[in-house]
Amino acid sequence: MNRSTVTVPARDGCGLATDVYHAANGSLGPAPTIVERTPYGRRKPELLDMAAFFAARGYHVVLQDTRGRGDSDGVFQHYLARPHEGEDGHDLLTWICAQPWSDQQIGTVGLSYTGANQQSLAITGHPALKAQVIFDAGLNYFRSTVRQDGAFVLGQLGTYALRMALSSPQARRDPVVRAALERARDRGKEWFRRAPWRRGDSPVSALPEYEDWLLFAQDTVRYGPGWDNPQMNVEPYLDRYPDIPVLMVTSWYGHHQWATFRKLELFEGHRTAKRVIVGTWLHADPYGHPDHVGQTFFGPQSSLNMNELRLRWFDAHLRGRGASAVDASPLVTYFRMGGGGGGLDASRRLVHGGGWQTAAAWPPPGGTDIDWRFTADGRMTSRDDVAPDRRVLVVDRDRPVPTVGSSIRNPDIMPGFLTSGGCDQREVPEALDSPGTGLPLSSRPDVAAFRSEPLPADVDLSGPLYVDVWLSSDSPSCDVSVKLIDEYPRSAELPEGFHLNVTEGYRRCASWTVQVAGHEETTPTLVTLGPLHVSNVFAAGHRIRVDVATSNWPRFDRNPEAARHYTVAVHCGPDTPSRLRGSGVRSDVTGGPAEADR
């Protein structure tokens, strides 16, 4: 593989560091080009592996540091309004097309930020952009990932800002800045306990330009300028998205299932191929082909070879090789979790198992509607004659429910911060500010668990789910956290069972949502969380469970408008049906709560 390094000028003169890779045989003849623009370093091992893979198969590969990162000039402004990502990508494609080795057929790849870069580039309408493979990129980062229905995604963004600051060109050049950021890293847990942060008093205050975008993300509670650019919210611009083949890859424990399925819906009028693949891995893990996530083992069959996956897509749409087979492939390929037997592997991980499925639509055709009501005594039933009552949660804002299992990777820079992936829902010492008792989270006074009876047969839930919570509170504001749990029964290998988090949702109910008169509870207010996309087989003997809480710390920030001590009532009954529901969900309802109630 041959590499050359050039500086490609953007339209405003900013120089962007760029590596160009050609086939090992030295061929510089016209051929398609694969492009990735990244803020994470254009010579990361997985990018070098990709470059070698595609160059060996006759492609040219171009990897570029985004402005303000790596060896590129300019300023990195992650969450502030920044028109440059789309324009810089457009200018790079124009430069490629001017090279004698280009055949004007360009495909783009990338994960997360670099996936959002692809979307910003696409709406500029460059004629050489012919196909894309987008790994776990957002749609509206205000609605999900940076902020989540009103809450700040502290555990993701705080650690991300610190990690990016530590790897910045400024930290490489200035030992004083580097030392300040390293001290912040070493005191990271204390910094998170001090949130919300202020200017000059944050983990990244040594780099004011990084602090600017971190505080913008933390403090901007209303959608407006800064969020309405295509890098942060591409949805308003999708009418300008070219009708080109796009493969979108996400995962059940990733960040962007909602965004991916929403984009699939919005692309419905396009004629060219749009496909979705949903695996099990964490947000940044697909390149590692993992067979486990957190404490949960899915088996070697859950892994995919991402280079081969991308090669098939680009061979089809940049070279016309195997295009008919790729275009005839199912709309959605997804890993259905569960059915693995429930023992422990050699690493003491739960053997949850699962297998790949395909569907011509999402949710999969042939589904049914589910409507499983909560009762005040903690049951979940398909009966609609639930007695009117309520379940009261007693909340201490200073003792939030710890984050145990999530789509956020425990950051390498801050071990012991939170636990990631599929985990037993217990107070474990590995989670920040967890009491470490080992007791179930469902036993806490600020968590309400609603369970089915033990299932008489397997239940496959595949599709978008919603949780309706009718609540009232004596706090001017409160958060609602929900988790769908696959509750394993006790066994010789699992003497306490295993309470596996399958999916989750979160929403902040501001003072204009929860009405308060003095300290008296008011008329119940409906809060709906979803769609929560899922595919899981709940095995016979298991229970389907929904946990309702008011916090998930430190994944989400503490609600600054909530009272320090307060109560929340979850209302149940015909007029206030708190419930788990879904329309057209693939579900074996004969084994669900309806059967267990008879």
PDB file of N, CA and C in Angstrom, residues 18-91:
ATOM      1  N   THR A  18      -4.366  15.457   4.855  1.00  0.00           N
ATOM      2  CA  THR A  18      -5.029  14.394   4.104  1.00  0.00           C
ATOM      3  C   THR A  18      -4.018  13.332   3.693  1.00  0.00           C
ATOM      4  N   ASP A  19      -4.366  12.072   3.930  1.00  0.00           N
ATOM      5  CA  ASP A  19      -3.569  10.943   3.453  1.00  0.00           C
ATOM      6  C   ASP A  19      -4.302  10.272   2.302  1.00  0.00           C
ATOM      7  N   VAL A  20      -3.546   9.912   1.264  1.00  0.00           N
ATOM      8  CA  VAL A  20      -4.098   9.227   0.100  1.00  0.00           C
ATOM      9  C   VAL A  20      -3.398   7.878  -0.036  1.00  0.00           C
ATOM     10  N   TYR A  21      -4.189   6.807  -0.126  1.00  0.00           N
ATOM     11  CA  TYR A  21      -3.655   5.450  -0.229  1.00  0.00           C
ATOM     12  C   TYR A  21      -4.027   4.864  -1.588  1.00  0.00           C
ATOM     13  N   HIS A  22      -3.050   4.215  -2.200  1.00  0.00           N
ATOM     14  CA  HIS A  22      -3.273   3.536  -3.469  1.00  0.00           C
ATOM     15  C   HIS A  22      -2.909   2.060  -3.321  1.00  0.00           C
ATOM     16  N   ALA A  23      -3.290   1.287  -4.299  1.00  0.00           N
ATOM     17  CA  ALA A  23      -3.040  -0.157  -4.261  1.00  0.00           C
ATOM     18  C   ALA A  23      -1.548  -0.445  -4.140  1.00  0.00           C
ATOM     19  N   ALA A  24      -1.245  -1.569  -3.501  1.00  0.00           N
ATOM     20  CA  ALA A  24       0.150  -1.944  -3.262  1.00  0.00           C
ATOM     21  C   ALA A  24       0.925  -2.141  -4.556  1.00  0.00           C
ATOM     22  N   ASN A  25       0.228  -2.452  -5.662  1.00  0.00           N
ATOM     23  CA  ASN A  25       0.933  -2.648  -6.933  1.00  0.00           C
ATOM     24  C   ASN A  25       1.308  -1.327  -7.590  1.00  0.00           C
ATOM     25  N   GLY A  26       0.971  -0.223  -6.909  1.00  0.00           N
ATOM     26  CA  GLY A  26       1.357   1.083  -7.410  1.00  0.00           C
ATOM     27  C   GLY A  26       0.449   1.625  -8.494  1.00  0.00           C
ATOM     28  N   SER A  27      -0.635   0.939  -8.787  1.00  0.00           N
ATOM     29  CA  SER A  27      -1.534   1.382  -9.839  1.00  0.00           C
ATOM     30  C   SER A  27      -2.182   2.709  -9.471  1.00  0.00           C
ATOM     31  N   LEU A  28      -2.056   3.675 -10.363  1.00  0.00           N
ATOM     32  CA  LEU A  28      -2.691   4.974 -10.159  1.00  0.00           C
ATOM     33  C   LEU A  28      -3.759   5.212 -11.213  1.00  0.00           C
ATOM     34  N   GLY A  29      -4.229   4.125 -11.805  1.00  0.00           N
ATOM     35  CA  GLY A  29      -5.259   4.268 -12.815  1.00  0.00           C
ATOM     36  C   GLY A  29      -6.576   4.682 -12.206  1.00  0.00           C
ATOM     37  N   PRO A  30      -7.485   5.215 -13.030  1.00  0.00           N
ATOM     38  CA  PRO A  30      -8.788   5.647 -12.517  1.00  0.00           C
ATOM     39  C   PRO A  30      -9.528   4.502 -11.835  1.00  0.00           C
ATOM     40  N   ALA A  31     -10.002   4.772 -10.636  1.00  0.00           N
ATOM     41  CA  ALA A  31     -10.732   3.779  -9.844  1.00  0.00           C
ATOM     42  C   ALA A  31     -11.582   4.525  -8.826  1.00  0.00           C
ATOM     43  N   PRO A  32     -12.557   3.852  -8.212  1.00  0.00           N
ATOM     44  CA  PRO A  32     -13.371   4.510  -7.184  1.00  0.00           C
ATOM     45  C   PRO A  32     -12.539   4.862  -5.951  1.00  0.00           C
ATOM     46  N   THR A  33     -13.040   5.822  -5.192  1.00  0.00           N
ATOM     47  CA  THR A  33     -12.346   6.300  -3.999  1.00  0.00           C
ATOM     48  C   THR A  33     -13.262   6.187  -2.788  1.00  0.00           C
ATOM     49  N   ILE A  34     -12.703   5.711  -1.672  1.00  0.00           N
ATOM     50  CA  ILE A  34     -13.397   5.650  -0.388  1.00  0.00           C
ATOM     51  C   ILE A  34     -12.858   6.780   0.488  1.00  0.00           C
ATOM     52  N   VAL A  35     -13.758   7.527   1.123  1.00  0.00           N
ATOM     53  CA  VAL A  35     -13.379   8.724   1.876  1.00  0.00           C
ATOM     54  C   VAL A  35     -13.912   8.647   3.298  1.00  0.00           C
ATOM     55  N   GLU A  36     -13.066   9.024   4.247  1.00  0.00           N
ATOM     56  CA  GLU A  36     -13.530   9.281   5.617  1.00  0.00           C
ATOM     57  C   GLU A  36     -12.838  10.533   6.137  1.00  0.00           C
ATOM     58  N   ARG A  37     -13.627  11.423   6.728  1.00  0.00           N
ATOM     59  CA  ARG A  37     -13.124  12.649   7.359  1.00  0.00           C
ATOM     60  C   ARG A  37     -13.380  12.527   8.860  1.00  0.00           C
ATOM     61  N   THR A  38     -12.317  12.644   9.657  1.00  0.00           N
ATOM     62  CA  THR A  38     -12.436  12.275  11.065  1.00  0.00           C
ATOM     63  C   THR A  38     -11.794  13.290  12.000  1.00  0.00           C
ATOM     64  N   PRO A  39     -12.384  13.500  13.179  1.00  0.00           N
ATOM     65  CA  PRO A  39     -11.728  14.300  14.219  1.00  0.00           C
ATOM     66  C   PRO A  39     -10.901  13.441  15.173  1.00  0.00           C
ATOM     67  N   TYR A  40     -10.837  12.132  14.936  1.00  0.00           N
ATOM     68  CA  TYR A  40     -10.221  11.198  15.884  1.00  0.00           C
ATOM     69  C   TYR A  40      -8.824  10.734  15.463  1.00  0.00           C
ATOM     70  N   GLY A  41      -8.290  11.309  14.402  1.00  0.00           N
ATOM     71  CA  GLY A  41      -6.959  10.924  13.956  1.00  0.00           C
ATOM     72  C   GLY A  41      -7.020  10.068  12.713  1.00  0.00           C
ATOM     73  N   ARG A  42      -6.509  10.582  11.608  1.00  0.00           N
ATOM     74  CA  ARG A  42      -6.637   9.883  10.326  1.00  0.00           C
ATOM     75  C   ARG A  42      -5.758   8.642  10.245  1.00  0.00           C
ATOM     76  N   ARG A  43      -4.895   8.436  11.237  1.00  0.00           N
ATOM     77  CA  ARG A  43      -4.031   7.250  11.228  1.00  0.00           C
ATOM     78  C   ARG A  43      -4.335   6.309  12.391  1.00  0.00           C
ATOM     79  N   LYS A  44      -5.574   6.337  12.865  1.00  0.00           N
ATOM     80  CA  LYS A  44      -5.976   5.351  13.864  1.00  0.00           C
ATOM     81  C   LYS A  44      -5.873   3.944  13.267  1.00  0.00           C
ATOM     82  N   PRO A  45      -5.575   2.937  14.085  1.00  0.00           N
ATOM     83  CA  PRO A  45      -5.370   1.582  13.542  1.00  0.00           C
ATOM     84  C   PRO A  45      -6.527   1.072  12.695  1.00  0.00           C
ATOM     85  N   GLU A  46      -7.782   1.310  13.122  1.00  0.00           N
ATOM     86  CA  GLU A  46      -8.891   0.775  12.341  1.00  0.00           C
ATOM     87  C   GLU A  46      -9.016   1.465  10.986  1.00  0.00           C
ATOM     88  N   LEU A  47      -8.594   2.736  10.898  1.00  0.00           N
ATOM     89  CA  LEU A  47      -8.624   3.415   9.605  1.00  0.00           C
ATOM     90  C   LEU A  47      -7.501   2.921   8.702  1.00  0.00           C
ATOM     91  N   LEU A  48      -6.339   2.671   9.280  1.00  0.00           N
ATOM     92  CA  LEU A  48      -5.243   2.111   8.484  1.00  0.00           C
ATOM     93  C   LEU A  48      -5.596   0.715   7.986  1.00  0.00           C
ATOM     94  N   ASP A  49      -6.283  -0.050   8.827  1.00  0.00           N
ATOM     95  CA  ASP A  49      -6.728  -1.387   8.418  1.00  0.00           C
ATOM     96  C   ASP A  49      -7.706  -1.287   7.257  1.00  0.00           C
ATOM     97  N   MET A  50      -8.651  -0.345   7.354  1.00  0.00           N
ATOM     98  CA  MET A  50      -9.608  -0.161   6.265  1.00  0.00           C
ATOM     99  C   MET A  50      -8.906   0.273   4.983  1.00  0.00           C
ATOM    100  N   ALA A  51      -7.946   1.207   5.114  1.00  0.00           N
ATOM    101  CA  ALA A  51      -7.234   1.685   3.930  1.00  0.00           C
ATOM    102  C   ALA A  51      -6.492   0.544   3.242  1.00  0.00           C
ATOM    103  N   ALA A  52      -5.820  -0.292   4.026  1.00  0.00           N
ATOM    104  CA  ALA A  52      -5.094  -1.424   3.446  1.00  0.00           C
ATOM    105  C   ALA A  52      -6.052  -2.404   2.777  1.00  0.00           C
ATOM    106  N   PHE A  53      -7.189  -2.639   3.417  1.00  0.00           N
ATOM    107  CA  PHE A  53      -8.175  -3.586   2.888  1.00  0.00           C
ATOM    108  C   PHE A  53      -8.689  -3.120   1.529  1.00  0.00           C
ATOM    109  N   PHE A  54      -9.098  -1.865   1.431  1.00  0.00           N
ATOM    110  CA  PHE A  54      -9.676  -1.383   0.175  1.00  0.00           C
ATOM    111  C   PHE A  54      -8.611  -1.143  -0.893  1.00  0.00           C
ATOM    112  N   ALA A  55      -7.434  -0.673  -0.481  1.00  0.00           N
ATOM    113  CA  ALA A  55      -6.370  -0.474  -1.467  1.00  0.00           C
ATOM    114  C   ALA A  55      -5.971  -1.797  -2.108  1.00  0.00           C
ATOM    115  N   ALA A  56      -5.961  -2.869  -1.314  1.00  0.00           N
ATOM    116  CA  ALA A  56      -5.614  -4.188  -1.849  1.00  0.00           C
ATOM    117  C   ALA A  56      -6.652  -4.694  -2.839  1.00  0.00           C
ATOM    118  N   ARG A  57      -7.823  -4.085  -2.854  1.00  0.00           N
ATOM    119  CA  ARG A  57      -8.905  -4.508  -3.748  1.00  0.00           C
ATOM    120  C   ARG A  57      -9.168  -3.478  -4.838  1.00  0.00           C
ATOM    121  N   GLY A  58      -8.174  -2.624  -5.061  1.00  0.00           N
ATOM    122  CA  GLY A  58      -8.226  -1.734  -6.212  1.00  0.00           C
ATOM    123  C   GLY A  58      -8.888  -0.397  -5.997  1.00  0.00           C
ATOM    124  N   TYR A  59      -9.220  -0.058  -4.774  1.00  0.00           N
ATOM    125  CA  TYR A  59      -9.798   1.251  -4.479  1.00  0.00           C
ATOM    126  C   TYR A  59      -8.698   2.233  -4.066  1.00  0.00           C
ATOM    127  N   HIS A  60      -8.931   3.505  -4.300  1.00  0.00           N
ATOM    128  CA  HIS A  60      -8.154   4.553  -3.662  1.00  0.00           C
ATOM    129  C   HIS A  60      -8.864   4.915  -2.358  1.00  0.00           C
ATOM    130  N   VAL A  61      -8.104   5.275  -1.341  1.00  0.00           N
ATOM    131  CA  VAL A  61      -8.667   5.622  -0.036  1.00  0.00           C
ATOM    132  C   VAL A  61      -8.098   6.973   0.387  1.00  0.00           C
ATOM    133  N   VAL A  62      -8.980   7.875   0.812  1.00  0.00           N
ATOM    134  CA  VAL A  62      -8.576   9.207   1.255  1.00  0.00           C
ATOM    135  C   VAL A  62      -9.087   9.413   2.676  1.00  0.00           C
ATOM    136  N   LEU A  63      -8.162   9.687   3.599  1.00  0.00           N
ATOM    137  CA  LEU A  63      -8.482   9.920   5.008  1.00  0.00           C
ATOM    138  C   LEU A  63      -8.024  11.327   5.376  1.00  0.00           C
ATOM    139  N   GLN A  64      -8.919  12.090   6.006  1.00  0.00           N
ATOM    140  CA  GLN A  64      -8.625  13.498   6.288  1.00  0.00           C
ATOM    141  C   GLN A  64      -8.958  13.849   7.731  1.00  0.00           C
ATOM    142  N   ASP A  65      -8.060  14.615   8.377  1.00  0.00           N
ATOM    143  CA  ASP A  65      -8.362  15.201   9.681  1.00  0.00           C
ATOM    144  C   ASP A  65      -9.298  16.390   9.480  1.00  0.00           C
ATOM    145  N   THR A  66     -10.391  16.429  10.245  1.00  0.00           N
ATOM    146  CA  THR A  66     -11.274  17.591  10.170  1.00  0.00           C
ATOM    147  C   THR A  66     -10.571  18.816  10.740  1.00  0.00           C
ATOM    148  N   ARG A  67     -11.102  19.991  10.434  1.00  0.00           N
ATOM    149  CA  ARG A  67     -10.419  21.218  10.849  1.00  0.00           C
ATOM    150  C   ARG A  67     -10.343  21.311  12.375  1.00  0.00           C
ATOM    151  N   GLY A  68      -9.171  21.756  12.821  1.00  0.00           N
ATOM    152  CA  GLY A  68      -8.923  21.886  14.251  1.00  0.00           C
ATOM    153  C   GLY A  68      -8.541  20.596  14.942  1.00  0.00           C
ATOM    154  N   ARG A  69      -8.383  19.517  14.190  1.00  0.00           N
ATOM    155  CA  ARG A  69      -8.039  18.224  14.774  1.00  0.00           C
ATOM    156  C   ARG A  69      -6.857  17.621  14.023  1.00  0.00           C
ATOM    157  N   GLY A  70      -6.132  16.730  14.711  1.00  0.00           N
ATOM    158  CA  GLY A  70      -4.991  16.094  14.076  1.00  0.00           C
ATOM    159  C   GLY A  70      -3.988  17.123  13.601  1.00  0.00           C
ATOM    160  N   ASP A  71      -3.632  17.041  12.323  1.00  0.00           N
ATOM    161  CA  ASP A  71      -2.654  17.959  11.738  1.00  0.00           C
ATOM    162  C   ASP A  71      -3.303  19.056  10.900  1.00  0.00           C
ATOM    163  N   SER A  72      -4.623  19.173  10.971  1.00  0.00           N
ATOM    164  CA  SER A  72      -5.314  20.185  10.174  1.00  0.00           C
ATOM    165  C   SER A  72      -5.333  21.533  10.879  1.00  0.00           C
ATOM    166  N   ASP A  73      -5.417  22.589  10.077  1.00  0.00           N
ATOM    167  CA  ASP A  73      -5.553  23.936  10.612  1.00  0.00           C
ATOM    168  C   ASP A  73      -6.993  24.173  11.060  1.00  0.00           C
ATOM    169  N   GLY A  74      -7.220  25.349  11.661  1.00  0.00           N
ATOM    170  CA  GLY A  74      -8.570  25.747  12.020  1.00  0.00           C
ATOM    171  C   GLY A  74      -8.920  25.451  13.459  1.00  0.00           C
ATOM    172  N   VAL A  75     -10.194  25.686  13.796  1.00  0.00           N
ATOM    173  CA  VAL A  75     -10.705  25.544  15.160  1.00  0.00           C
ATOM    174  C   VAL A  75     -11.792  24.476  15.170  1.00  0.00           C
ATOM    175  N   PHE A  76     -11.722  23.586  16.149  1.00  0.00           N
ATOM    176  CA  PHE A  76     -12.722  22.522  16.307  1.00  0.00           C
ATOM    177  C   PHE A  76     -13.866  23.049  17.169  1.00  0.00           C
ATOM    178  N   GLN A  77     -15.070  23.096  16.604  1.00  0.00           N
ATOM    179  CA  GLN A  77     -16.245  23.590  17.320  1.00  0.00           C
ATOM    180  C   GLN A  77     -17.338  22.531  17.230  1.00  0.00           C
ATOM    181  N   HIS A  78     -17.312  21.600  18.155  1.00  0.00           N
ATOM    182  CA  HIS A  78     -18.160  20.415  17.989  1.00  0.00           C
ATOM    183  C   HIS A  78     -19.642  20.756  18.004  1.00  0.00           C
ATOM    184  N   TYR A  79     -20.153  21.315  19.074  1.00  0.00           N
ATOM    185  CA  TYR A  79     -21.599  21.485  19.196  1.00  0.00           C
ATOM    186  C   TYR A  79     -22.068  22.891  18.881  1.00  0.00           C
ATOM    187  N   LEU A  80     -21.182  23.749  18.421  1.00  0.00           N
ATOM    188  CA  LEU A  80     -21.593  25.075  18.005  1.00  0.00           C
ATOM    189  C   LEU A  80     -21.935  25.045  16.519  1.00  0.00           C
ATOM    190  N   ALA A  81     -22.714  26.027  16.089  1.00  0.00           N
ATOM    191  CA  ALA A  81     -23.066  26.094  14.672  1.00  0.00           C
ATOM    192  C   ALA A  81     -21.786  26.127  13.845  1.00  0.00           C
ATOM    193  N   ARG A  82     -21.649  25.197  12.929  1.00  0.00           N
ATOM    194  CA  ARG A  82     -20.424  25.135  12.139  1.00  0.00           C
ATOM    195  C   ARG A  82     -20.768  24.664  10.727  1.00  0.00           C
ATOM    196  N   PRO A  83     -20.763  25.552   9.789  1.00  0.00           N
ATOM    197  CA  PRO A  83     -21.114  25.151   8.423  1.00  0.00           C
ATOM    198  C   PRO A  83     -20.003  24.402   7.721  1.00  0.00           C
ATOM    199  N   HIS A  84     -18.818  24.320   8.339  1.00  0.00           N
ATOM    200  CA  HIS A  84     -17.653  23.880   7.588  1.00  0.00           C
ATOM    201  C   HIS A  84     -17.646  22.394   7.261  1.00  0.00           C
ATOM    202  N   GLU A  85     -18.269  21.538   8.065  1.00  0.00           N
ATOM    203  CA  GLU A  85     -18.109  20.104   7.819  1.00  0.00           C
ATOM    204  C   GLU A  85     -18.627  19.708   6.440  1.00  0.00           C
ATOM    205  N   GLY A  86     -19.830  20.142   6.094  1.00  0.00           N
ATOM    206  CA  GLY A  86     -20.340  19.823   4.770  1.00  0.00           C
ATOM    207  C   GLY A  86     -19.524  20.460   3.665  1.00  0.00           C
ATOM    208  N   GLU A  87     -19.161  21.734   3.853  1.00  0.00           N
ATOM    209  CA  GLU A  87     -18.376  22.441   2.835  1.00  0.00           C
ATOM    210  C   GLU A  87     -16.983  21.834   2.681  1.00  0.00           C
ATOM    211  N   ASP A  88     -16.345  21.515   3.825  1.00  0.00           N
ATOM    212  CA  ASP A  88     -15.007  20.915   3.742  1.00  0.00           C
ATOM    213  C   ASP A  88     -15.052  19.572   3.025  1.00  0.00           C
ATOM    214  N   GLY A  89     -16.085  18.779   3.308  1.00  0.00           N
ATOM    215  CA  GLY A  89     -16.227  17.506   2.607  1.00  0.00           C
ATOM    216  C   GLY A  89     -16.444  17.704   1.117  1.00  0.00           C
ATOM    217  N   HIS A  90     -17.268  18.674   0.771  1.00  0.00           N
ATOM    218  CA  HIS A  90     -17.520  18.981  -0.639  1.00  0.00           C
ATOM    219  C   HIS A  90     -16.224  19.380  -1.335  1.00  0.00           C
ATOM    220  N   ASP A  91     -15.424  20.217  -0.671  1.00  0.00           N
ATOM    221  CA  ASP A  91     -14.165  20.667  -1.274  1.00  0.00           C
ATOM    222  C   ASP A  91     -13.183  19.510  -1.441  1.00  0.00           C
TER     223      ASP A  91
END
